[in-house]
Amino acid sequence: MSDIQYVYPLIRSKVASPHFVSPTLRRARLVDWLHENANRRATVIAAGAGYGKTTLAWQWEREVTFPCYWYKLDRNDRDKPFPAWGCP
């Protein structure tokens, strides 16, 4: 495991849950869908910029009783294998 930490140093801003201070509109249909599919190993939320992906995931994270993990992908992650993809 120490090899992975050396190759992939922890960048706290990439793994931290976002902080929202203003009230946001709850997207009930989408949050409910996430609850119904919570037994899946992974969920990908994909849409264009400004569609509320982060807000949706943040709202859902606040409602579940199990731990959620954040990893913010950016253009620098394109050509690097991500070690968590192989996690059981």
Tab-separated table of N, CA and C in Angstrom:
chain	number	residue	atom	x	y	z
A	1	MET	N	0.816	-1.192	0.000
A	1	MET	CA	0.000	0.000	0.000
A	1	MET	C	0.860	1.256	0.000
A	2	SER	N	2.039	1.197	0.594
A	2	SER	CA	2.888	2.379	0.618
A	2	SER	C	3.328	2.769	-0.791
A	3	ASP	N	3.448	1.787	-1.698
A	3	ASP	CA	3.804	2.105	-3.082
A	3	ASP	C	2.732	2.961	-3.739
A	4	ILE	N	1.473	2.640	-3.486
A	4	ILE	CA	0.370	3.407	-4.069
A	4	ILE	C	0.387	4.826	-3.529
A	5	GLN	N	0.640	4.994	-2.242
A	5	GLN	CA	0.686	6.335	-1.676
A	5	GLN	C	1.826	7.141	-2.284
A	6	TYR	N	2.924	6.486	-2.596
A	6	TYR	CA	4.049	7.198	-3.196
A	6	TYR	C	3.717	7.624	-4.623
A	7	VAL	N	3.126	6.722	-5.396
A	7	VAL	CA	2.790	7.021	-6.786
A	7	VAL	C	1.589	7.961	-6.860
A	8	TYR	N	0.631	7.810	-5.977
A	8	TYR	CA	-0.589	8.606	-5.966
A	8	TYR	C	-0.687	9.373	-4.646
A	9	PRO	N	-0.001	10.501	-4.523
A	9	PRO	CA	-0.079	11.258	-3.272
A	9	PRO	C	-1.496	11.792	-3.068
A	10	LEU	N	-1.919	11.898	-1.827
A	10	LEU	CA	-3.248	12.387	-1.505
A	10	LEU	C	-3.329	13.888	-1.756
A	11	ILE	N	-4.248	14.282	-2.578
A	11	ILE	CA	-4.523	15.695	-2.819
A	11	ILE	C	-5.887	15.952	-2.188
A	12	ARG	N	-5.881	16.570	-1.035
A	12	ARG	CA	-7.110	16.707	-0.237
A	12	ARG	C	-8.262	17.360	-1.000
A	13	SER	N	-7.982	18.317	-1.855
A	13	SER	CA	-9.063	18.982	-2.580
A	13	SER	C	-9.757	18.034	-3.566
A	14	LYS	N	-9.092	16.939	-3.957
A	14	LYS	CA	-9.695	15.988	-4.897
A	14	LYS	C	-10.577	14.957	-4.195
A	15	VAL	N	-10.421	14.802	-2.885
A	15	VAL	CA	-11.179	13.774	-2.169
A	15	VAL	C	-12.131	14.346	-1.131
A	16	ALA	N	-12.213	15.647	-1.004
A	16	ALA	CA	-13.076	16.272	-0.014
A	16	ALA	C	-14.490	16.464	-0.551
A	17	SER	N	-15.457	16.240	0.310
A	17	SER	CA	-16.843	16.510	-0.040
A	17	SER	C	-17.020	18.014	-0.192
A	18	PRO	N	-17.785	18.473	-1.180
A	18	PRO	CA	-17.970	19.917	-1.355
A	18	PRO	C	-18.795	20.508	-0.211
A	19	HIS	N	-18.649	21.791	-0.018
A	19	HIS	CA	-19.406	22.484	1.029
A	19	HIS	C	-20.329	23.497	0.370
A	20	PHE	N	-21.622	23.335	0.616
A	20	PHE	CA	-22.611	24.272	0.106
A	20	PHE	C	-23.199	25.018	1.290
A	21	VAL	N	-23.314	26.320	1.199
A	21	VAL	CA	-23.864	27.098	2.298
A	21	VAL	C	-25.260	27.616	1.993
A	22	SER	N	-25.580	27.816	0.738
A	22	SER	CA	-26.903	28.314	0.396
A	22	SER	C	-27.861	27.140	0.211
A	23	PRO	N	-29.144	27.348	0.461
A	23	PRO	CA	-30.110	26.269	0.236
A	23	PRO	C	-30.138	25.873	-1.246
A	24	THR	N	-30.305	24.605	-1.494
A	24	THR	CA	-30.384	24.123	-2.868
A	24	THR	C	-31.699	23.384	-3.061
A	25	LEU	N	-32.191	23.378	-4.273
A	25	LEU	CA	-33.418	22.676	-4.610
A	25	LEU	C	-33.148	21.174	-4.637
A	26	ARG	N	-33.891	20.396	-3.851
A	26	ARG	CA	-33.717	18.945	-3.831
A	26	ARG	C	-34.310	18.353	-5.100
A	27	ARG	N	-33.525	17.599	-5.811
A	27	ARG	CA	-33.988	16.970	-7.048
A	27	ARG	C	-34.511	15.588	-6.693
A	28	ALA	N	-35.763	15.562	-6.229
A	28	ALA	CA	-36.370	14.376	-5.622
A	28	ALA	C	-36.292	13.135	-6.511
A	29	ARG	N	-36.651	13.252	-7.775
A	29	ARG	CA	-36.661	12.080	-8.653
A	29	ARG	C	-35.269	11.470	-8.769
A	30	LEU	N	-34.260	12.307	-8.935
A	30	LEU	CA	-32.897	11.805	-9.097
A	30	LEU	C	-32.326	11.278	-7.784
A	31	VAL	N	-32.578	11.987	-6.677
A	31	VAL	CA	-32.102	11.512	-5.374
A	31	VAL	C	-32.774	10.177	-5.035
A	32	ASP	N	-34.070	10.063	-5.303
A	32	ASP	CA	-34.779	8.804	-5.046
A	32	ASP	C	-34.222	7.678	-5.909
A	33	TRP	N	-33.880	7.981	-7.169
A	33	TRP	CA	-33.282	6.964	-8.037
A	33	TRP	C	-31.947	6.494	-7.460
A	34	LEU	N	-31.161	7.415	-6.958
A	34	LEU	CA	-29.880	7.038	-6.343
A	34	LEU	C	-30.115	6.137	-5.130
A	35	HIS	N	-31.134	6.450	-4.318
A	35	HIS	CA	-31.468	5.585	-3.172
A	35	HIS	C	-31.854	4.181	-3.641
A	36	GLU	N	-32.666	4.087	-4.680
A	36	GLU	CA	-33.124	2.792	-5.191
A	36	GLU	C	-31.977	1.962	-5.750
A	37	ASN	N	-30.916	2.608	-6.206
A	37	ASN	CA	-29.785	1.919	-6.821
A	37	ASN	C	-28.526	1.958	-5.962
A	38	ALA	N	-28.701	2.184	-4.681
A	38	ALA	CA	-27.564	2.316	-3.765
A	38	ALA	C	-26.800	1.011	-3.579
A	39	ASN	N	-27.387	-0.109	-3.953
A	39	ASN	CA	-26.710	-1.405	-3.780
A	39	ASN	C	-25.674	-1.678	-4.875
A	40	ARG	N	-25.559	-0.823	-5.839
A	40	ARG	CA	-24.569	-1.004	-6.911
A	40	ARG	C	-23.171	-0.690	-6.400
A	41	ARG	N	-22.176	-1.264	-7.036
A	41	ARG	CA	-20.793	-1.068	-6.601
A	41	ARG	C	-20.305	0.354	-6.853
A	42	ALA	N	-20.792	0.964	-7.906
A	42	ALA	CA	-20.380	2.335	-8.226
A	42	ALA	C	-21.496	3.009	-9.019
A	43	THR	N	-21.561	4.304	-8.900
A	43	THR	CA	-22.528	5.091	-9.650
A	43	THR	C	-21.787	6.240	-10.309
A	44	VAL	N	-22.043	6.429	-11.586
A	44	VAL	CA	-21.437	7.535	-12.325
A	44	VAL	C	-22.547	8.512	-12.677
A	45	ILE	N	-22.344	9.759	-12.330
A	45	ILE	CA	-23.286	10.820	-12.693
A	45	ILE	C	-22.598	11.648	-13.771
A	46	ALA	N	-23.143	11.600	-14.974
A	46	ALA	CA	-22.501	12.279	-16.107
A	46	ALA	C	-23.478	13.251	-16.752
A	47	ALA	N	-23.041	14.467	-16.944
A	47	ALA	CA	-23.816	15.502	-17.627
A	47	ALA	C	-22.867	16.660	-17.913
A	48	GLY	N	-23.338	17.600	-18.655
A	48	GLY	CA	-22.517	18.760	-18.981
A	48	GLY	C	-22.283	19.674	-17.786
A	49	ALA	N	-21.397	20.618	-17.978
A	49	ALA	CA	-21.088	21.579	-16.921
A	49	ALA	C	-22.340	22.373	-16.539
A	50	GLY	N	-22.535	22.559	-15.249
A	50	GLY	CA	-23.646	23.372	-14.774
A	50	GLY	C	-24.966	22.650	-14.608
A	51	TYR	N	-25.007	21.342	-14.814
A	51	TYR	CA	-26.258	20.593	-14.702
A	51	TYR	C	-26.561	20.124	-13.282
A	52	GLY	N	-25.657	20.341	-12.329
A	52	GLY	CA	-25.944	20.018	-10.935
A	52	GLY	C	-25.475	18.651	-10.473
A	53	LYS	N	-24.485	18.091	-11.145
A	53	LYS	CA	-23.984	16.761	-10.764
A	53	LYS	C	-23.443	16.740	-9.335
A	54	THR	N	-22.613	17.695	-9.020
A	54	THR	CA	-22.010	17.746	-7.688
A	54	THR	C	-23.065	18.007	-6.630
A	55	THR	N	-23.995	18.900	-6.904
A	55	THR	CA	-25.059	19.202	-5.954
A	55	THR	C	-25.916	17.974	-5.700
A	56	LEU	N	-26.255	17.238	-6.750
A	56	LEU	CA	-27.042	16.017	-6.613
A	56	LEU	C	-26.320	14.992	-5.746
A	57	ALA	N	-25.061	14.748	-6.032
A	57	ALA	CA	-24.296	13.775	-5.248
A	57	ALA	C	-24.155	14.230	-3.805
A	58	TRP	N	-23.956	15.512	-3.599
A	58	TRP	CA	-23.838	16.067	-2.249
A	58	TRP	C	-25.142	15.891	-1.471
A	59	GLN	N	-26.284	16.165	-2.115
A	59	GLN	CA	-27.582	15.995	-1.451
A	59	GLN	C	-27.799	14.540	-1.067
A	60	TRP	N	-27.482	13.640	-1.974
A	60	TRP	CA	-27.671	12.215	-1.712
A	60	TRP	C	-26.755	11.744	-0.588
A	61	GLU	N	-25.521	12.235	-0.586
A	61	GLU	CA	-24.567	11.858	0.456
A	61	GLU	C	-25.105	12.221	1.837
A	62	ARG	N	-25.817	13.327	1.944
A	62	ARG	CA	-26.364	13.772	3.229
A	62	ARG	C	-27.520	12.908	3.711
A	63	GLU	N	-28.115	12.094	2.828
A	63	GLU	CA	-29.282	11.294	3.189
A	63	GLU	C	-28.982	9.818	3.441
A	64	VAL	N	-27.822	9.340	3.048
A	64	VAL	CA	-27.520	7.915	3.199
A	64	VAL	C	-26.822	7.651	4.530
A	65	THR	N	-26.882	6.390	4.965
A	65	THR	CA	-26.290	6.024	6.250
A	65	THR	C	-24.949	5.324	6.104
A	66	PHE	N	-24.492	5.119	4.879
A	66	PHE	CA	-23.202	4.465	4.660
A	66	PHE	C	-22.189	5.504	4.181
A	67	PRO	N	-20.896	5.193	4.281
A	67	PRO	CA	-19.884	6.173	3.872
A	67	PRO	C	-19.858	6.379	2.358
A	68	CYS	N	-19.637	7.605	1.961
A	68	CYS	CA	-19.473	7.956	0.551
A	68	CYS	C	-18.063	8.489	0.365
A	69	TYR	N	-17.501	8.235	-0.797
A	69	TYR	CA	-16.146	8.678	-1.089
A	69	TYR	C	-16.157	9.555	-2.327
A	70	TRP	N	-15.414	10.635	-2.258
A	70	TRP	CA	-15.342	11.589	-3.349
A	70	TRP	C	-13.984	11.503	-4.008
A	71	TYR	N	-13.983	11.567	-5.318
A	71	TYR	CA	-12.741	11.745	-6.062
A	71	TYR	C	-13.080	12.614	-7.260
A	72	LYS	N	-12.566	13.800	-7.267
A	72	LYS	CA	-12.849	14.740	-8.353
A	72	LYS	C	-11.856	14.521	-9.484
A	73	LEU	N	-12.369	14.086	-10.622
A	73	LEU	CA	-11.524	13.871	-11.794
A	73	LEU	C	-11.290	15.187	-12.513
A	74	ASP	N	-10.118	15.327	-13.081
A	74	ASP	CA	-9.829	16.483	-13.916
A	74	ASP	C	-8.968	16.021	-15.093
A	75	ARG	N	-8.610	16.935	-15.965
A	75	ARG	CA	-7.874	16.556	-17.178
A	75	ARG	C	-6.542	15.887	-16.875
A	76	ASN	N	-5.951	16.141	-15.718
A	76	ASN	CA	-4.683	15.509	-15.358
A	76	ASN	C	-4.839	14.027	-15.032
A	77	ASP	N	-6.083	13.567	-14.830
A	77	ASP	CA	-6.340	12.166	-14.506
A	77	ASP	C	-6.553	11.306	-15.750
A	78	ARG	N	-6.560	11.889	-16.911
A	78	ARG	CA	-6.877	11.172	-18.151
A	78	ARG	C	-6.017	9.948	-18.402
A	79	ASP	N	-4.725	10.095	-18.309
A	79	ASP	CA	-3.815	9.029	-18.718
A	79	ASP	C	-3.246	8.223	-17.566
A	80	LYS	N	-3.775	8.418	-16.363
A	80	LYS	CA	-3.268	7.697	-15.200
A	80	LYS	C	-4.287	6.666	-14.752
A	81	PRO	N	-3.849	5.441	-14.494
A	81	PRO	CA	-4.785	4.472	-13.924
A	81	PRO	C	-5.093	4.877	-12.489
A	82	PHE	N	-6.317	4.725	-12.088
A	82	PHE	CA	-6.723	5.097	-10.731
A	82	PHE	C	-6.809	3.829	-9.893
A	83	PRO	N	-6.063	3.717	-8.802
A	83	PRO	CA	-5.999	2.459	-8.051
A	83	PRO	C	-7.345	2.002	-7.494
A	84	ALA	N	-8.282	2.899	-7.229
A	84	ALA	CA	-9.551	2.484	-6.633
A	84	ALA	C	-10.439	1.714	-7.607
A	85	TRP	N	-10.186	1.845	-8.923
A	85	TRP	CA	-11.041	1.132	-9.877
A	85	TRP	C	-10.974	-0.376	-9.632
A	86	GLY	N	-9.884	-0.868	-9.109
A	86	GLY	CA	-9.740	-2.306	-8.877
A	86	GLY	C	-10.158	-2.756	-7.488
A	87	CYS	N	-10.684	-1.859	-6.676
A	87	CYS	CA	-11.080	-2.234	-5.310
A	87	CYS	C	-12.308	-3.138	-5.330
A	88	PRO	N	-12.382	-4.101	-4.427
A	88	PRO	CA	-13.567	-4.980	-4.369
A	88	PRO	C	-14.791	-4.237	-3.895
